[in-house]
Short mmCIF file of C-alpha atoms and ligand atoms in Angstrom, two decimals:
data_model
loop_
_atom_site.label_atom_id
_atom_site.label_comp_id
_atom_site.label_asym_id
_atom_site.label_seq_id
_atom_site.Cartn_x
_atom_site.Cartn_y
_atom_site.Cartn_z
CA MET A 59 0.07 0.09 -0.10
CA ALA A 60 2.88 2.45 1.18
CA LYS A 61 4.82 1.56 -2.24
CA SER A 62 1.85 2.22 -4.63
CA ARG A 63 0.90 5.61 -2.57
CA SER A 64 4.94 6.64 -3.05
CA LEU A 65 4.12 6.00 -6.80
CA ILE A 66 1.20 8.08 -7.16
CA ASN A 67 2.50 11.06 -5.12
CA GLY A 68 5.53 10.76 -7.23
CA ASP A 69 8.92 9.11 -5.54
CA ASN A 70 9.35 7.86 -9.21
CA GLN A 71 7.89 11.15 -10.89
CA LEU A 72 10.37 13.10 -12.71
CA LYS A 73 10.61 16.93 -13.34
CA LEU A 74 11.70 18.20 -16.68
CA ALA A 75 12.27 22.21 -17.37
CA MET A 76 12.42 23.24 -20.53
CA GLN A 77 12.32 27.20 -22.14
CA ARG A 78 8.71 28.67 -21.63
CA SER A 79 8.82 31.15 -24.68
CA GLY A 80 11.68 31.52 -26.79
CA ARG A 81 13.65 29.80 -29.74
CA LEU A 82 13.91 26.03 -27.78
CA THR A 83 10.11 25.96 -26.97
CA ASP A 84 8.55 24.71 -30.34
CA ASP A 85 11.29 22.11 -31.04
CA SER A 86 11.28 20.95 -27.27
CA LEU A 87 7.63 20.80 -27.34
CA ASN A 88 7.73 18.51 -30.58
CA LEU A 89 10.37 16.33 -29.29
CA LEU A 90 8.42 15.36 -26.07
CA HIS A 91 5.23 14.76 -28.31
CA GLN A 92 7.07 12.80 -30.72
CA ILE A 93 8.32 10.29 -27.91
CA GLY A 94 4.53 9.77 -27.02
CA LEU A 95 4.08 11.97 -24.03
CA SER A 96 0.67 13.32 -23.78
CA PHE A 97 0.36 16.63 -21.64
CA GLU A 98 -1.12 19.92 -22.09
CA SER A 99 1.25 22.64 -23.35
CA TYR A 100 -1.22 25.43 -24.09
CA GLY A 101 -0.59 29.13 -23.51
CA GLN A 102 1.04 30.82 -20.06
CA ARG A 103 1.12 27.46 -18.42
CA LEU A 104 4.16 27.23 -15.85
CA PHE A 105 3.62 23.33 -15.48
CA SER A 106 2.10 20.57 -16.85
CA ARG A 107 1.94 16.72 -15.85
CA CYS A 108 2.15 14.21 -18.34
CA ARG A 109 -0.88 11.68 -18.51
CA ASN A 110 0.89 8.74 -19.70
CA PHE A 111 4.49 8.95 -18.30
CA PRO A 112 5.68 9.74 -14.68
CA LEU A 113 7.00 13.25 -15.86
CA SER A 114 6.36 17.02 -14.82
CA ILE A 115 7.21 19.71 -17.26
CA LEU A 116 8.06 23.23 -15.90
CA TYR A 117 8.18 25.65 -18.59
CA SER A 118 10.88 28.33 -17.67
CA ARG A 119 13.23 31.06 -18.71
CA ASP A 120 16.29 29.42 -20.25
CA ASP A 121 18.63 31.28 -17.99
CA ASP A 122 16.97 29.52 -15.00
CA ILE A 123 17.52 25.81 -16.31
CA PRO A 124 21.11 25.13 -15.66
CA ASP A 125 20.72 26.03 -11.96
CA TYR A 126 17.39 24.02 -11.70
CA VAL A 127 19.15 20.88 -13.15
CA GLY A 128 22.57 21.77 -11.17
CA LEU A 129 20.78 22.10 -7.64
CA GLY A 130 18.23 19.43 -8.27
CA THR A 131 14.98 21.46 -8.35
CA VAL A 132 14.47 19.50 -11.57
CA ASP A 133 16.09 16.04 -12.79
CA LEU A 134 16.15 16.95 -16.34
CA GLY A 135 16.41 20.01 -18.69
CA ILE A 136 16.03 20.73 -22.26
CA VAL A 137 18.36 23.90 -22.53
CA GLY A 138 21.23 25.15 -24.96
CA ARG A 139 24.98 24.07 -24.30
CA ASN A 140 25.91 27.43 -24.47
CA LEU A 141 24.27 28.17 -21.13
CA ILE A 142 25.64 25.02 -19.34
CA HIS A 143 28.92 26.30 -20.55
CA GLU A 144 28.26 29.89 -19.16
CA GLN A 145 27.13 28.71 -15.86
CA GLY A 146 29.50 26.01 -15.42
CA ILE A 147 27.14 23.81 -13.52
CA ASP A 148 27.89 20.12 -12.75
CA ALA A 149 25.38 18.29 -14.74
CA ILE A 150 25.47 15.41 -17.07
CA GLU A 151 24.79 16.09 -20.70
CA LEU A 152 22.80 13.14 -21.76
CA GLU A 153 21.92 13.66 -25.37
CA PRO A 154 22.40 16.51 -28.09
CA LEU A 155 18.96 17.03 -29.43
CA GLY A 156 19.66 18.08 -33.07
CA PHE A 157 17.79 21.68 -32.74
CA GLY A 158 18.89 25.20 -31.32
CA TYR A 159 22.23 25.18 -33.42
CA CYS A 160 24.39 28.15 -32.81
CA THR A 161 27.89 29.35 -32.30
CA LEU A 162 29.41 31.28 -29.79
CA VAL A 163 32.04 33.62 -31.49
CA VAL A 164 34.32 36.50 -31.24
CA ALA A 165 33.58 38.89 -33.79
CA VAL A 166 35.09 42.33 -34.64
CA LEU A 167 34.00 45.41 -36.93
CA ARG A 168 34.64 44.37 -40.42
CA ASP A 169 36.93 47.38 -41.20
CA SER A 170 38.85 46.90 -37.79
CA GLY A 171 42.42 45.59 -38.44
CA PHE A 172 41.74 42.53 -35.79
CA GLN A 173 42.92 39.34 -37.09
CA SER A 174 42.96 36.94 -34.29
CA PRO A 175 41.56 36.76 -30.72
CA ALA A 176 45.31 37.10 -29.22
CA GLU A 177 44.94 40.75 -30.30
CA LEU A 178 42.11 41.48 -27.93
CA CYS A 179 43.63 40.16 -24.93
CA SER A 180 43.62 43.59 -23.09
CA ALA A 181 40.67 45.11 -25.49
CA ARG A 182 37.13 45.82 -24.39
CA ILE A 183 34.68 42.93 -25.00
CA ALA A 184 30.96 43.37 -24.97
CA THR A 185 29.04 40.02 -24.25
CA SER A 186 26.07 38.44 -22.90
CA TYR A 187 28.10 35.38 -21.97
CA PRO A 188 30.71 37.22 -19.42
CA GLU A 189 31.63 33.52 -18.05
CA SER A 190 32.36 31.87 -21.64
CA ALA A 191 34.13 35.12 -22.72
CA ARG A 192 36.37 35.25 -19.74
CA LYS A 193 37.21 31.58 -19.80
CA TYR A 194 38.06 31.70 -23.37
CA PHE A 195 40.41 34.53 -22.98
CA ALA A 196 41.94 33.32 -19.93
CA SER A 197 42.77 30.23 -21.99
CA ILE A 198 44.71 32.22 -24.44
CA GLY A 199 46.62 34.15 -21.68
CA GLY A 200 44.18 37.17 -22.11
CA ARG A 201 42.35 39.38 -19.50
CA PRO A 202 40.40 41.69 -21.38
CA ASP A 203 37.73 44.14 -20.37
CA ILE A 204 34.43 42.23 -20.23
CA ILE A 205 31.42 44.77 -20.40
CA THR A 206 28.38 42.43 -19.92
CA ILE A 207 25.10 43.78 -21.72
CA SER A 208 22.03 41.44 -21.84
CA GLY A 209 20.64 42.81 -25.56
CA SER A 210 21.67 44.12 -28.54
CA VAL A 211 25.15 43.21 -27.87
CA GLU A 212 26.19 43.43 -31.74
CA VAL A 213 25.74 47.48 -31.58
CA ALA A 214 28.42 48.07 -28.85
CA PRO A 215 31.47 48.02 -31.42
CA SER A 216 29.75 50.69 -33.81
CA LEU A 217 29.10 52.62 -30.61
CA ASP A 218 32.51 52.39 -29.69
CA ILE A 219 31.51 50.88 -26.29
CA ALA A 220 33.48 48.01 -27.39
CA ASP A 221 36.33 46.82 -29.52
CA ALA A 222 34.57 43.40 -29.88
CA VAL A 223 31.91 40.85 -29.05
CA VAL A 224 31.16 37.32 -28.10
CA GLU A 225 27.99 36.48 -29.33
CA LEU A 226 25.81 33.75 -30.33
CA THR A 227 25.15 33.33 -33.93
CA ALA A 228 23.25 30.63 -36.16
CA THR A 229 23.28 32.16 -39.59
CA GLY A 230 25.43 34.89 -39.15
CA SER A 231 22.84 37.53 -40.56
CA SER A 232 22.64 39.39 -37.23
CA LEU A 233 26.34 39.75 -37.35
CA LEU A 234 26.56 40.94 -41.22
CA LEU A 235 23.65 43.38 -40.27
CA ASN A 236 25.86 45.30 -37.47
CA ASP A 237 29.08 45.00 -39.95
CA LEU A 238 30.73 42.45 -37.72
CA ARG A 239 32.88 39.57 -38.96
CA SER A 240 33.61 36.58 -36.88
CA ILE A 241 37.14 35.73 -36.25
CA HIS A 242 36.88 32.74 -33.94
CA THR A 243 34.41 30.16 -32.69
CA ILE A 244 34.59 29.67 -28.96
CA LEU A 245 31.64 27.06 -28.78
CA GLU A 246 29.28 25.01 -30.93
CA SER A 247 26.11 24.75 -29.23
CA GLU A 248 22.74 22.97 -29.89
CA ALA A 249 19.97 22.26 -27.36
CA VAL A 250 20.76 19.31 -25.26
CA LEU A 251 19.04 16.89 -22.64
CA VAL A 252 20.74 17.37 -19.30
CA ALA A 253 20.41 15.49 -16.03
CA ASN A 254 21.09 16.07 -12.36
CA LYS A 255 23.64 13.96 -10.96
CA ARG A 256 21.93 12.66 -7.87
CA SER A 257 18.87 12.12 -9.87
CA MET A 258 20.88 9.71 -11.99
CA ASP A 259 22.18 7.65 -9.02
CA ASN A 260 18.28 7.67 -7.55
CA PRO A 261 17.15 4.02 -8.11
CA GLU A 262 13.49 5.37 -7.81
CA LEU A 263 14.24 7.96 -10.60
CA ARG A 264 16.93 6.34 -13.04
CA PRO A 265 14.72 3.71 -14.53
CA ASN A 266 12.29 6.35 -15.58
CA ILE A 267 15.34 8.36 -17.21
CA ASP A 268 16.34 5.69 -19.06
CA ARG A 269 13.14 5.12 -20.60
CA LEU A 270 12.66 8.66 -21.62
CA LEU A 271 16.33 8.43 -23.14
CA LEU A 272 15.42 5.17 -25.00
CA ARG A 273 12.68 6.91 -26.65
CA ILE A 274 14.37 10.20 -27.50
CA ARG A 275 17.56 8.38 -28.81
CA ALA A 276 14.65 6.14 -31.14
CA VAL A 277 13.12 9.44 -32.46
CA GLN A 278 16.69 11.00 -32.90
CA ALA A 279 18.12 7.98 -34.76
CA ALA A 280 14.93 7.68 -37.08
CA LYS A 281 15.48 11.17 -38.11
CA ARG A 282 19.10 10.03 -39.11
CA PHE A 283 17.65 7.62 -41.58
CA LYS A 284 15.46 6.79 -44.53
CA TYR A 285 13.90 3.86 -45.31
CA VAL A 286 14.68 2.65 -48.97
CA MET A 287 13.34 -0.41 -51.10
CA MET A 288 14.39 -1.18 -54.55
CA ASN A 289 14.33 -3.48 -57.24
CA ALA A 290 17.49 -4.53 -58.72
CA PRO A 291 19.18 -7.43 -60.99
CA GLU A 292 20.21 -10.45 -58.59
CA SER A 293 23.48 -10.25 -60.06
CA GLN A 294 24.06 -6.66 -58.95
CA LEU A 295 23.63 -7.64 -55.27
CA PRO A 296 27.30 -7.87 -54.03
CA VAL A 297 27.92 -4.34 -55.35
CA ILE A 298 24.51 -3.14 -54.01
CA ARG A 299 25.55 -4.57 -50.75
CA SER A 300 28.59 -2.70 -50.75
CA ILE A 301 26.81 0.62 -51.36
CA VAL A 302 24.10 0.05 -48.40
CA PRO A 303 25.22 -2.43 -46.15
CA GLY A 304 22.24 -1.67 -44.28
CA LEU A 305 21.91 -1.42 -40.25
CA LYS A 306 22.67 -5.08 -40.00
CA ALA A 307 22.44 -6.45 -43.58
CA PRO A 308 19.98 -5.23 -46.17
CA THR A 309 16.65 -7.61 -46.63
CA VAL A 310 16.55 -9.30 -49.89
CA VAL A 311 13.31 -10.59 -51.34
CA PRO A 312 12.81 -12.69 -54.36
CA LEU A 313 10.59 -10.95 -56.93
CA ALA A 314 8.10 -12.99 -59.31
CA ASP A 315 10.39 -12.13 -62.18
CA GLU A 316 13.07 -14.24 -62.39
CA GLY A 317 16.73 -12.95 -61.73
CA TRP A 318 15.32 -9.83 -59.90
CA VAL A 319 15.15 -8.86 -56.08
CA ALA A 320 13.66 -6.36 -53.80
CA VAL A 321 16.09 -4.97 -51.32
CA HIS A 322 15.12 -3.16 -48.21
CA THR A 323 17.45 -0.84 -46.56
CA ALA A 324 18.31 2.08 -44.27
CA ILE A 325 20.38 4.92 -45.57
CA GLU A 326 21.58 7.81 -43.50
CA GLU A 327 20.39 11.18 -44.53
CA ASP A 328 23.72 12.80 -44.79
CA VAL A 329 24.97 10.50 -47.65
CA PHE A 330 21.47 9.81 -49.07
CA TRP A 331 21.56 11.41 -52.49
CA GLU A 332 25.31 10.27 -53.05
CA LYS A 333 23.94 6.46 -52.37
CA ILE A 334 20.81 6.78 -54.44
CA GLU A 335 23.06 7.89 -57.53
CA GLN A 336 25.37 4.82 -56.78
CA LEU A 337 22.63 2.38 -56.53
CA ARG A 338 21.11 3.73 -59.73
CA ALA A 339 24.57 3.53 -61.39
CA ALA A 340 24.49 -0.33 -60.20
CA GLY A 341 21.27 -1.13 -61.72
CA ALA A 342 18.53 -0.44 -58.95
CA ARG A 343 15.05 0.53 -60.11
CA GLU A 344 11.86 1.66 -58.57
CA ILE A 345 13.51 3.12 -55.64
CA LEU A 346 11.13 4.30 -52.95
CA VAL A 347 12.07 6.11 -49.82
CA SER A 348 10.11 6.58 -46.72
CA SER A 349 10.53 8.52 -43.47
CA LEU A 350 10.99 6.71 -40.41
CA GLU A 351 9.01 7.15 -37.11
CA LYS A 352 11.06 5.45 -34.73
CA LEU A 353 13.98 3.21 -34.65
CA MET A 354 15.57 1.53 -31.99
CA LEU A 355 19.36 0.66 -32.83
P1 ATP B 238 14.43 33.59 -22.23
O1 ATP B 238 13.02 34.45 -22.48
O2 ATP B 238 13.80 32.23 -22.08
O3 ATP B 238 15.42 34.18 -21.41
P2 ATP B 238 16.11 34.17 -24.46
O4 ATP B 238 15.87 35.16 -25.12
O5 ATP B 238 17.42 34.35 -23.36
O6 ATP B 238 15.10 33.71 -23.79
P3 ATP B 238 16.29 32.82 -26.99
O7 ATP B 238 16.87 33.80 -27.46
O8 ATP B 238 15.08 32.29 -26.94
O9 ATP B 238 16.78 32.88 -25.45
O10 ATP B 238 17.25 31.67 -27.13
C1 ATP B 238 17.49 30.52 -26.43
C2 ATP B 238 18.94 29.35 -26.82
O11 ATP B 238 18.45 29.37 -28.19
C3 ATP B 238 20.07 30.19 -26.65
O12 ATP B 238 20.54 29.92 -25.34
C4 ATP B 238 21.00 29.32 -27.81
O13 ATP B 238 21.02 28.23 -27.31
C5 ATP B 238 19.72 29.04 -28.63
N1 ATP B 238 19.99 29.82 -30.13
C6 ATP B 238 19.69 29.39 -31.30
N2 ATP B 238 20.10 30.23 -32.33
C7 ATP B 238 20.30 31.29 -31.68
C8 ATP B 238 20.93 32.71 -32.04
N3 ATP B 238 20.90 33.16 -33.06
N4 ATP B 238 20.81 33.77 -30.76
C9 ATP B 238 20.81 33.49 -29.78
N5 ATP B 238 20.47 32.12 -29.11
C10 ATP B 238 20.24 31.22 -30.04
ZN1 ZN B 239 17.63 33.70 -21.65
#
């Protein structure tokens, strides 16, 4: 009796924090829905409880998430790696999530003479990421004057408030717009799933963290692959097999037409078109491609 009460009350109930409203919100919600979680996520909610998994979701500012995870206020967080790096918290990065890509760069005015960060070691640097900037310049023996600004960092050099910026960029368009050019990448970032260390060691929580992670990895893996079916002359099988070795080996089914087979396999997205061209050259025909929803490797 005591045990089932504790389950209802949530000794094994996980808490996950994600960004409430911003660049990571839609993709985070999509991921949680894709792994089959059912919860309300509309409007200005601060909190939802999943109906079909022992998980509660806390919607917060992204800047608060690293601390929540580090201190154990929540067990898990979805947040940009740049913020984990900035806040230097002690947490476990469980999985990169494939969205929220950006880089933290050192940028200077296009017409300035600066060519490398080493020339900025005692310059004025404007940034919203003071710790990341400080750590980076310390690593190359510099101690610049760090000016912390929370928004519109890119205008600082034009206003002669700073000689350079340390700023996040995804497409580079905002740098370009402000006449800035990047001279160094400090960090490559994307959204990551992070976990509190004690939660990972907690026997009540760990099995549910592992279940979530298995589902997330299945969705991630499915995005990396396409499922491909094709017809090919049986004599070409060795060549086709060398082009698409498949996850273990391709499935080969004989066709009613003598000397022809159907081949089923998975191809990684990155090399997809290259492989299709090679398959066609090897004699594959009627190539049918479909997306995968989940893939457990
Ligand atoms: P909040 O209100 O939650 O504090 P915010 O304005 O600080 O939001 P966003 O601008 O929504 O944060 O960015 C959230 C995260 O998105 C960043 O920490 C970073 O990981 C990622 N990101 C991706 N591309 C960019 C970009 N071009 N500029 C800034 N962040 C980006
Ligand atoms: Zn923020």
